[in-house]
Amino acid sequence: MVNGNEINENFQDRLRQAESAEREMQRLQPLAAEAPNLRLQKAKAQKAEERRRAKEDSLSKARLSAQAAADKQNRVPELLGHAARAVIEFYTLLKEIDSSRSQAMEALSVADRVDYDIELEEGEEHENSMDRDTRGLAYALAARHGDTKIKQMLEDLDPEFTMLRGCNLDEPLYRDVANFVVRHAVPKEAPPQAMMSTISDVPPPAREPVTPFPDHSPGSSFSPADETDELSV
């Protein structure tokens, strides 16, 4: 049987424990109140540290990349010099090719003139033997000679010639460089795409009225019209 003294002692023990706990709570309560703010500060500190590391890493990478770019840029003057010299050599070669082709045209014009004179003389002899007028013969023969004939003769010497024959024009950069240099070196030439076409790809020119055969030989001003004037005297 529990007597009153035991109850009183238990009560006193509980009270002491409760009061002790109350004092502990009162002591810890201010510290506990700081917990939310401390957690926020911790999160901010962690985020700031992450940002600092991210910035340092990015700046380090930027410095490395910038240095790599600077190191590579040091090669630009030398490579530009090589490229410029190559372009100049390419340009000069195209000019020389064009000059050689022009010389060939001049030489062929002389050969064509010889053929024309022979045909004219033989034609006149034939017409005279038939007692026919020869005044229109020069104009008729001129249709088979002149620039068109000379260009065909040059084509026969080197069929399907183009300035960029054998070049790789499939690569856009190659094609752009070729366009640039050809445009400056030989302006009268067609663009590379057209220059790759053969003569068979080009439609025949429209028929023009027959004109007297031009004399391409140096220092000569002769024309078939002069000859017909002489024949009519």
PDB file of C-alpha atoms in Angstrom:
ATOM      1  CA  MET A   1       0.000   0.000   0.000  1.00  0.00           C
ATOM      2  CA  VAL A   2       1.364   3.384  -1.083  1.00  0.00           C
ATOM      3  CA  ASN A   3       1.501   5.869   1.691  1.00  0.00           C
ATOM      4  CA  GLY A   4       1.455   9.615   1.468  1.00  0.00           C
ATOM      5  CA  ASN A   5       5.184  10.034   1.963  1.00  0.00           C
ATOM      6  CA  GLU A   6       6.046   8.001  -1.140  1.00  0.00           C
ATOM      7  CA  ILE A   7       3.594  10.012  -3.226  1.00  0.00           C
ATOM      8  CA  ASN A   8       5.044  13.201  -1.962  1.00  0.00           C
ATOM      9  CA  GLU A   9       8.613  12.059  -2.743  1.00  0.00           C
ATOM     10  CA  ASN A  10       7.654  10.989  -6.293  1.00  0.00           C
ATOM     11  CA  PHE A  11       5.948  14.291  -6.848  1.00  0.00           C
ATOM     12  CA  GLN A  12       8.986  16.164  -5.689  1.00  0.00           C
ATOM     13  CA  ASP A  13      11.241  14.133  -8.001  1.00  0.00           C
ATOM     14  CA  ARG A  14       8.997  14.783 -10.994  1.00  0.00           C
ATOM     15  CA  LEU A  15       8.799  18.419 -10.144  1.00  0.00           C
ATOM     16  CA  ARG A  16      12.548  18.703  -9.892  1.00  0.00           C
ATOM     17  CA  GLN A  17      12.946  16.939 -13.242  1.00  0.00           C
ATOM     18  CA  ALA A  18      10.317  19.149 -14.830  1.00  0.00           C
ATOM     19  CA  GLU A  19      11.852  22.293 -13.509  1.00  0.00           C
ATOM     20  CA  SER A  20      15.280  21.119 -14.624  1.00  0.00           C
ATOM     21  CA  ALA A  21      13.927  20.447 -18.103  1.00  0.00           C
ATOM     22  CA  GLU A  22      12.189  23.825 -18.099  1.00  0.00           C
ATOM     23  CA  ARG A  23      15.435  25.563 -17.263  1.00  0.00           C
ATOM     24  CA  GLU A  24      17.224  23.595 -19.991  1.00  0.00           C
ATOM     25  CA  MET A  25      14.549  24.561 -22.509  1.00  0.00           C
ATOM     26  CA  GLN A  26      14.793  28.178 -21.501  1.00  0.00           C
ATOM     27  CA  ARG A  27      18.537  27.965 -21.947  1.00  0.00           C
ATOM     28  CA  LEU A  28      18.310  26.271 -25.388  1.00  0.00           C
ATOM     29  CA  GLN A  29      15.352  28.252 -26.702  1.00  0.00           C
ATOM     30  CA  PRO A  30      17.389  31.274 -27.937  1.00  0.00           C
ATOM     31  CA  LEU A  31      19.867  28.915 -29.615  1.00  0.00           C
ATOM     32  CA  ALA A  32      17.031  26.938 -31.217  1.00  0.00           C
ATOM     33  CA  ALA A  33      15.527  30.171 -32.502  1.00  0.00           C
ATOM     34  CA  GLU A  34      18.766  30.831 -34.377  1.00  0.00           C
ATOM     35  CA  ALA A  35      18.545  27.524 -36.290  1.00  0.00           C
ATOM     36  CA  PRO A  36      16.507  28.815 -39.294  1.00  0.00           C
ATOM     37  CA  ASN A  37      18.801  31.798 -39.763  1.00  0.00           C
ATOM     38  CA  LEU A  38      21.895  29.636 -39.346  1.00  0.00           C
ATOM     39  CA  ARG A  39      20.607  27.182 -41.960  1.00  0.00           C
ATOM     40  CA  LEU A  40      19.976  30.083 -44.361  1.00  0.00           C
ATOM     41  CA  GLN A  41      23.457  31.457 -43.794  1.00  0.00           C
ATOM     42  CA  LYS A  42      24.940  28.012 -44.351  1.00  0.00           C
ATOM     43  CA  ALA A  43      23.047  27.625 -47.643  1.00  0.00           C
ATOM     44  CA  LYS A  44      24.206  31.066 -48.749  1.00  0.00           C
ATOM     45  CA  ALA A  45      27.784  30.266 -47.815  1.00  0.00           C
ATOM     46  CA  GLN A  46      27.670  26.973 -49.742  1.00  0.00           C
ATOM     47  CA  LYS A  47      26.178  28.712 -52.774  1.00  0.00           C
ATOM     48  CA  ALA A  48      28.786  31.466 -52.596  1.00  0.00           C
ATOM     49  CA  GLU A  49      31.541  28.855 -52.427  1.00  0.00           C
ATOM     50  CA  GLU A  50      30.098  26.992 -55.404  1.00  0.00           C
ATOM     51  CA  ARG A  51      29.936  30.233 -57.374  1.00  0.00           C
ATOM     52  CA  ARG A  52      33.502  31.123 -56.400  1.00  0.00           C
ATOM     53  CA  ARG A  53      34.781  27.724 -57.553  1.00  0.00           C
ATOM     54  CA  ALA A  54      32.744  27.923 -60.756  1.00  0.00           C
ATOM     55  CA  LYS A  55      34.114  31.391 -61.491  1.00  0.00           C
ATOM     56  CA  GLU A  56      37.688  30.355 -60.759  1.00  0.00           C
ATOM     57  CA  ASP A  57      37.319  27.275 -62.958  1.00  0.00           C
ATOM     58  CA  SER A  58      35.828  29.311 -65.811  1.00  0.00           C
ATOM     59  CA  LEU A  59      38.510  31.994 -65.525  1.00  0.00           C
ATOM     60  CA  SER A  60      41.184  29.311 -65.518  1.00  0.00           C
ATOM     61  CA  LYS A  61      39.704  27.742 -68.643  1.00  0.00           C
ATOM     62  CA  ALA A  62      39.393  31.177 -70.244  1.00  0.00           C
ATOM     63  CA  ARG A  63      43.048  31.943 -69.537  1.00  0.00           C
ATOM     64  CA  LEU A  64      44.118  28.613 -71.019  1.00  0.00           C
ATOM     65  CA  SER A  65      41.940  29.101 -74.110  1.00  0.00           C
ATOM     66  CA  ALA A  66      43.093  32.698 -74.564  1.00  0.00           C
ATOM     67  CA  GLN A  67      46.711  31.597 -74.295  1.00  0.00           C
ATOM     68  CA  ALA A  68      46.107  28.793 -76.783  1.00  0.00           C
ATOM     69  CA  ALA A  69      44.556  31.322 -79.177  1.00  0.00           C
ATOM     70  CA  ALA A  70      47.529  33.658 -78.722  1.00  0.00           C
ATOM     71  CA  ASP A  71      49.980  30.814 -79.353  1.00  0.00           C
ATOM     72  CA  LYS A  72      48.139  29.835 -82.527  1.00  0.00           C
ATOM     73  CA  GLN A  73      47.830  33.456 -83.644  1.00  0.00           C
ATOM     74  CA  ASN A  74      51.601  33.706 -83.580  1.00  0.00           C
ATOM     75  CA  ARG A  75      51.579  31.390 -86.605  1.00  0.00           C
ATOM     76  CA  VAL A  76      49.182  33.602 -88.584  1.00  0.00           C
ATOM     77  CA  PRO A  77      51.765  36.025 -90.050  1.00  0.00           C
ATOM     78  CA  GLU A  78      53.897  33.160 -91.345  1.00  0.00           C
ATOM     79  CA  LEU A  79      50.947  31.229 -92.764  1.00  0.00           C
ATOM     80  CA  LEU A  80      49.496  34.389 -94.291  1.00  0.00           C
ATOM     81  CA  GLY A  81      52.833  34.986 -95.943  1.00  0.00           C
ATOM     82  CA  HIS A  82      52.784  31.455 -97.377  1.00  0.00           C
ATOM     83  CA  ALA A  83      49.186  31.897 -98.565  1.00  0.00           C
ATOM     84  CA  ALA A  84      49.913  35.299-100.111  1.00  0.00           C
ATOM     85  CA  ARG A  85      52.970  33.986-101.928  1.00  0.00           C
ATOM     86  CA  ALA A  86      50.959  30.999-103.169  1.00  0.00           C
ATOM     87  CA  VAL A  87      48.180  33.289-104.402  1.00  0.00           C
ATOM     88  CA  ILE A  88      50.710  35.570-106.101  1.00  0.00           C
ATOM     89  CA  GLU A  89      52.345  32.552-107.743  1.00  0.00           C
ATOM     90  CA  PHE A  90      48.898  31.284-108.807  1.00  0.00           C
ATOM     91  CA  TYR A  91      47.980  34.739-110.129  1.00  0.00           C
ATOM     92  CA  THR A  92      51.242  35.053-112.055  1.00  0.00           C
ATOM     93  CA  LEU A  93      50.833  31.581-113.536  1.00  0.00           C
ATOM     94  CA  LEU A  94      47.316  32.385-114.756  1.00  0.00           C
ATOM     95  CA  LYS A  95      48.610  35.592-116.362  1.00  0.00           C
ATOM     96  CA  GLU A  96      51.363  33.618-118.093  1.00  0.00           C
ATOM     97  CA  ILE A  97      48.850  31.017-119.290  1.00  0.00           C
ATOM     98  CA  ASP A  98      46.616  33.751-120.653  1.00  0.00           C
ATOM     99  CA  SER A  99      49.593  35.415-122.345  1.00  0.00           C
ATOM    100  CA  SER A 100      50.649  32.126-123.962  1.00  0.00           C
ATOM    101  CA  ARG A 101      47.104  31.507-125.176  1.00  0.00           C
ATOM    102  CA  SER A 102      47.018  35.018-126.636  1.00  0.00           C
ATOM    103  CA  GLN A 103      50.309  34.381-128.427  1.00  0.00           C
ATOM    104  CA  ALA A 104      48.881  31.147-129.791  1.00  0.00           C
ATOM    105  CA  MET A 105      45.833  33.065-131.034  1.00  0.00           C
ATOM    106  CA  GLU A 106      48.081  35.604-132.774  1.00  0.00           C
ATOM    107  CA  ALA A 107      50.083  32.843-134.440  1.00  0.00           C
ATOM    108  CA  LEU A 108      46.919  31.032-135.505  1.00  0.00           C
ATOM    109  CA  SER A 109      45.532  34.258-136.933  1.00  0.00           C
ATOM    110  CA  VAL A 110      48.517  34.358-139.283  1.00  0.00           C
ATOM    111  CA  ALA A 111      47.934  30.726-140.288  1.00  0.00           C
ATOM    112  CA  ASP A 112      44.249  31.435-140.806  1.00  0.00           C
ATOM    113  CA  ARG A 113      45.123  34.466-142.914  1.00  0.00           C
ATOM    114  CA  VAL A 114      47.345  32.294-145.081  1.00  0.00           C
ATOM    115  CA  ASP A 115      44.507  29.794-145.546  1.00  0.00           C
ATOM    116  CA  TYR A 116      42.163  32.641-146.398  1.00  0.00           C
ATOM    117  CA  ASP A 117      44.528  34.115-148.971  1.00  0.00           C
ATOM    118  CA  ILE A 118      45.051  30.700-150.578  1.00  0.00           C
ATOM    119  CA  GLU A 119      41.312  30.029-150.742  1.00  0.00           C
ATOM    120  CA  LEU A 120      40.702  33.499-152.130  1.00  0.00           C
ATOM    121  CA  GLU A 121      43.355  33.149-154.822  1.00  0.00           C
ATOM    122  CA  GLU A 122      42.159  29.691-155.814  1.00  0.00           C
ATOM    123  CA  GLY A 123      38.566  30.884-155.767  1.00  0.00           C
ATOM    124  CA  GLU A 124      39.343  33.884-157.940  1.00  0.00           C
ATOM    125  CA  GLU A 125      41.227  31.722-160.411  1.00  0.00           C
ATOM    126  CA  HIS A 126      38.288  29.354-160.595  1.00  0.00           C
ATOM    127  CA  GLU A 127      35.739  32.152-160.947  1.00  0.00           C
ATOM    128  CA  ASN A 128      37.834  33.871-163.591  1.00  0.00           C
ATOM    129  CA  SER A 129      38.145  30.636-165.510  1.00  0.00           C
ATOM    130  CA  MET A 130      34.362  30.453-165.467  1.00  0.00           C
ATOM    131  CA  ASP A 131      34.171  34.122-166.500  1.00  0.00           C
ATOM    132  CA  ARG A 132      32.217  34.985-163.328  1.00  0.00           C
ATOM    133  CA  ASP A 133      32.319  38.070-161.094  1.00  0.00           C
ATOM    134  CA  THR A 134      34.673  37.636-158.111  1.00  0.00           C
ATOM    135  CA  ARG A 135      33.743  40.754-156.149  1.00  0.00           C
ATOM    136  CA  GLY A 136      31.621  38.886-153.557  1.00  0.00           C
ATOM    137  CA  LEU A 137      34.083  36.048-153.078  1.00  0.00           C
ATOM    138  CA  ALA A 138      36.045  37.750-150.288  1.00  0.00           C
ATOM    139  CA  TYR A 139      32.929  38.236-148.202  1.00  0.00           C
ATOM    140  CA  ALA A 140      31.788  34.669-148.755  1.00  0.00           C
ATOM    141  CA  LEU A 141      35.137  33.258-147.668  1.00  0.00           C
ATOM    142  CA  ALA A 142      35.289  35.551-144.629  1.00  0.00           C
ATOM    143  CA  ALA A 143      32.418  33.605-143.076  1.00  0.00           C
ATOM    144  CA  ARG A 144      34.718  30.596-142.717  1.00  0.00           C
ATOM    145  CA  HIS A 145      37.622  32.516-141.213  1.00  0.00           C
ATOM    146  CA  GLY A 146      38.374  35.090-138.553  1.00  0.00           C
ATOM    147  CA  ASP A 147      37.904  34.928-134.780  1.00  0.00           C
ATOM    148  CA  THR A 148      35.533  31.964-134.745  1.00  0.00           C
ATOM    149  CA  LYS A 149      37.855  29.880-136.908  1.00  0.00           C
ATOM    150  CA  ILE A 150      40.910  30.905-134.888  1.00  0.00           C
ATOM    151  CA  LYS A 151      39.238  29.951-131.592  1.00  0.00           C
ATOM    152  CA  GLN A 152      38.290  26.591-133.062  1.00  0.00           C
ATOM    153  CA  MET A 153      41.858  26.048-134.251  1.00  0.00           C
ATOM    154  CA  LEU A 154      43.094  26.788-130.732  1.00  0.00           C
ATOM    155  CA  GLU A 155      40.507  24.395-129.306  1.00  0.00           C
ATOM    156  CA  ASP A 156      41.746  21.706-131.697  1.00  0.00           C
ATOM    157  CA  LEU A 157      45.300  22.216-130.432  1.00  0.00           C
ATOM    158  CA  ASP A 158      44.233  21.630-126.809  1.00  0.00           C
ATOM    159  CA  PRO A 159      40.697  20.220-126.627  1.00  0.00           C
ATOM    160  CA  GLU A 160      38.572  21.118-123.607  1.00  0.00           C
ATOM    161  CA  PHE A 161      41.177  23.528-122.239  1.00  0.00           C
ATOM    162  CA  THR A 162      40.173  25.547-119.174  1.00  0.00           C
ATOM    163  CA  MET A 163      42.211  27.649-116.777  1.00  0.00           C
ATOM    164  CA  LEU A 164      41.246  25.361-113.892  1.00  0.00           C
ATOM    165  CA  ARG A 165      41.384  22.016-115.634  1.00  0.00           C
ATOM    166  CA  GLY A 166      42.192  19.256-113.144  1.00  0.00           C
ATOM    167  CA  CYS A 167      41.507  21.456-110.109  1.00  0.00           C
ATOM    168  CA  ASN A 168      39.345  20.354-107.202  1.00  0.00           C
ATOM    169  CA  LEU A 169      36.385  22.741-107.330  1.00  0.00           C
ATOM    170  CA  ASP A 170      34.061  20.591-105.225  1.00  0.00           C
ATOM    171  CA  GLU A 171      35.348  22.162-102.013  1.00  0.00           C
ATOM    172  CA  PRO A 172      33.686  25.574-101.483  1.00  0.00           C
ATOM    173  CA  LEU A 173      36.895  27.140-100.154  1.00  0.00           C
ATOM    174  CA  TYR A 174      38.916  25.929-103.146  1.00  0.00           C
ATOM    175  CA  ARG A 175      36.229  27.237-105.469  1.00  0.00           C
ATOM    176  CA  ASP A 176      36.152  30.628-103.713  1.00  0.00           C
ATOM    177  CA  VAL A 177      39.922  31.000-103.961  1.00  0.00           C
ATOM    178  CA  ALA A 178      39.853  30.006-107.625  1.00  0.00           C
ATOM    179  CA  ASN A 179      37.055  32.499-108.327  1.00  0.00           C
ATOM    180  CA  PHE A 180      38.949  35.268-106.561  1.00  0.00           C
ATOM    181  CA  VAL A 181      42.275  34.751-108.313  1.00  0.00           C
ATOM    182  CA  VAL A 182      40.840  34.093-111.776  1.00  0.00           C
ATOM    183  CA  ARG A 183      38.602  37.146-111.476  1.00  0.00           C
ATOM    184  CA  HIS A 184      41.650  39.328-110.790  1.00  0.00           C
ATOM    185  CA  ALA A 185      44.167  37.639-113.085  1.00  0.00           C
ATOM    186  CA  VAL A 186      42.013  36.938-116.136  1.00  0.00           C
ATOM    187  CA  PRO A 187      38.813  39.026-115.870  1.00  0.00           C
ATOM    188  CA  LYS A 188      37.631  38.025-119.330  1.00  0.00           C
ATOM    189  CA  GLU A 189      37.504  34.356-118.358  1.00  0.00           C
ATOM    190  CA  ALA A 190      34.216  32.825-117.236  1.00  0.00           C
ATOM    191  CA  PRO A 191      33.717  31.778-113.587  1.00  0.00           C
ATOM    192  CA  PRO A 192      35.266  28.401-112.683  1.00  0.00           C
ATOM    193  CA  GLN A 193      31.944  26.564-112.891  1.00  0.00           C
ATOM    194  CA  ALA A 194      31.456  27.703-116.457  1.00  0.00           C
ATOM    195  CA  MET A 195      35.133  27.256-117.275  1.00  0.00           C
ATOM    196  CA  MET A 196      34.783  23.553-116.533  1.00  0.00           C
ATOM    197  CA  SER A 197      32.308  23.151-119.366  1.00  0.00           C
ATOM    198  CA  THR A 198      33.572  21.824-122.651  1.00  0.00           C
ATOM    199  CA  ILE A 199      32.997  23.520-125.941  1.00  0.00           C
ATOM    200  CA  SER A 200      30.285  20.974-126.753  1.00  0.00           C
ATOM    201  CA  ASP A 201      28.287  22.241-123.797  1.00  0.00           C
ATOM    202  CA  VAL A 202      28.148  25.754-125.214  1.00  0.00           C
ATOM    203  CA  PRO A 203      25.249  26.424-127.604  1.00  0.00           C
ATOM    204  CA  PRO A 204      26.277  27.634-131.072  1.00  0.00           C
ATOM    205  CA  PRO A 205      26.317  31.425-131.416  1.00  0.00           C
ATOM    206  CA  ALA A 206      23.533  33.159-133.270  1.00  0.00           C
ATOM    207  CA  ARG A 207      24.259  33.523-136.954  1.00  0.00           C
ATOM    208  CA  GLU A 208      25.524  36.995-137.783  1.00  0.00           C
ATOM    209  CA  PRO A 209      25.727  38.776-141.131  1.00  0.00           C
ATOM    210  CA  VAL A 210      28.886  37.923-143.025  1.00  0.00           C
ATOM    211  CA  THR A 211      31.556  40.576-142.571  1.00  0.00           C
ATOM    212  CA  PRO A 212      34.869  40.973-144.377  1.00  0.00           C
ATOM    213  CA  PHE A 213      37.638  38.794-142.980  1.00  0.00           C
ATOM    214  CA  PRO A 214      39.737  40.821-140.503  1.00  0.00           C
ATOM    215  CA  ASP A 215      43.482  40.836-140.900  1.00  0.00           C
ATOM    216  CA  HIS A 216      45.199  39.855-137.628  1.00  0.00           C
ATOM    217  CA  SER A 217      48.725  39.994-138.960  1.00  0.00           C
ATOM    218  CA  PRO A 218      50.920  42.672-137.341  1.00  0.00           C
ATOM    219  CA  GLY A 219      51.066  46.021-139.129  1.00  0.00           C
ATOM    220  CA  SER A 220      48.554  45.130-141.814  1.00  0.00           C
ATOM    221  CA  SER A 221      45.352  47.037-142.544  1.00  0.00           C
ATOM    222  CA  PHE A 222      44.277  44.799-145.421  1.00  0.00           C
ATOM    223  CA  SER A 223      40.662  43.730-145.717  1.00  0.00           C
ATOM    224  CA  PRO A 224      38.792  41.745-148.378  1.00  0.00           C
ATOM    225  CA  ALA A 225      36.966  44.950-149.214  1.00  0.00           C
ATOM    226  CA  ASP A 226      40.271  46.434-150.398  1.00  0.00           C
ATOM    227  CA  GLU A 227      40.766  43.426-152.624  1.00  0.00           C
ATOM    228  CA  THR A 228      37.315  43.627-154.152  1.00  0.00           C
ATOM    229  CA  ASP A 229      37.893  47.326-154.815  1.00  0.00           C
ATOM    230  CA  GLU A 230      41.072  46.430-156.640  1.00  0.00           C
ATOM    231  CA  LEU A 231      39.267  43.763-158.664  1.00  0.00           C
ATOM    232  CA  SER A 232      36.588  46.208-159.683  1.00  0.00           C
ATOM    233  CA  VAL A 233      39.107  48.722-161.064  1.00  0.00           C
TER     234      VAL A 233
END
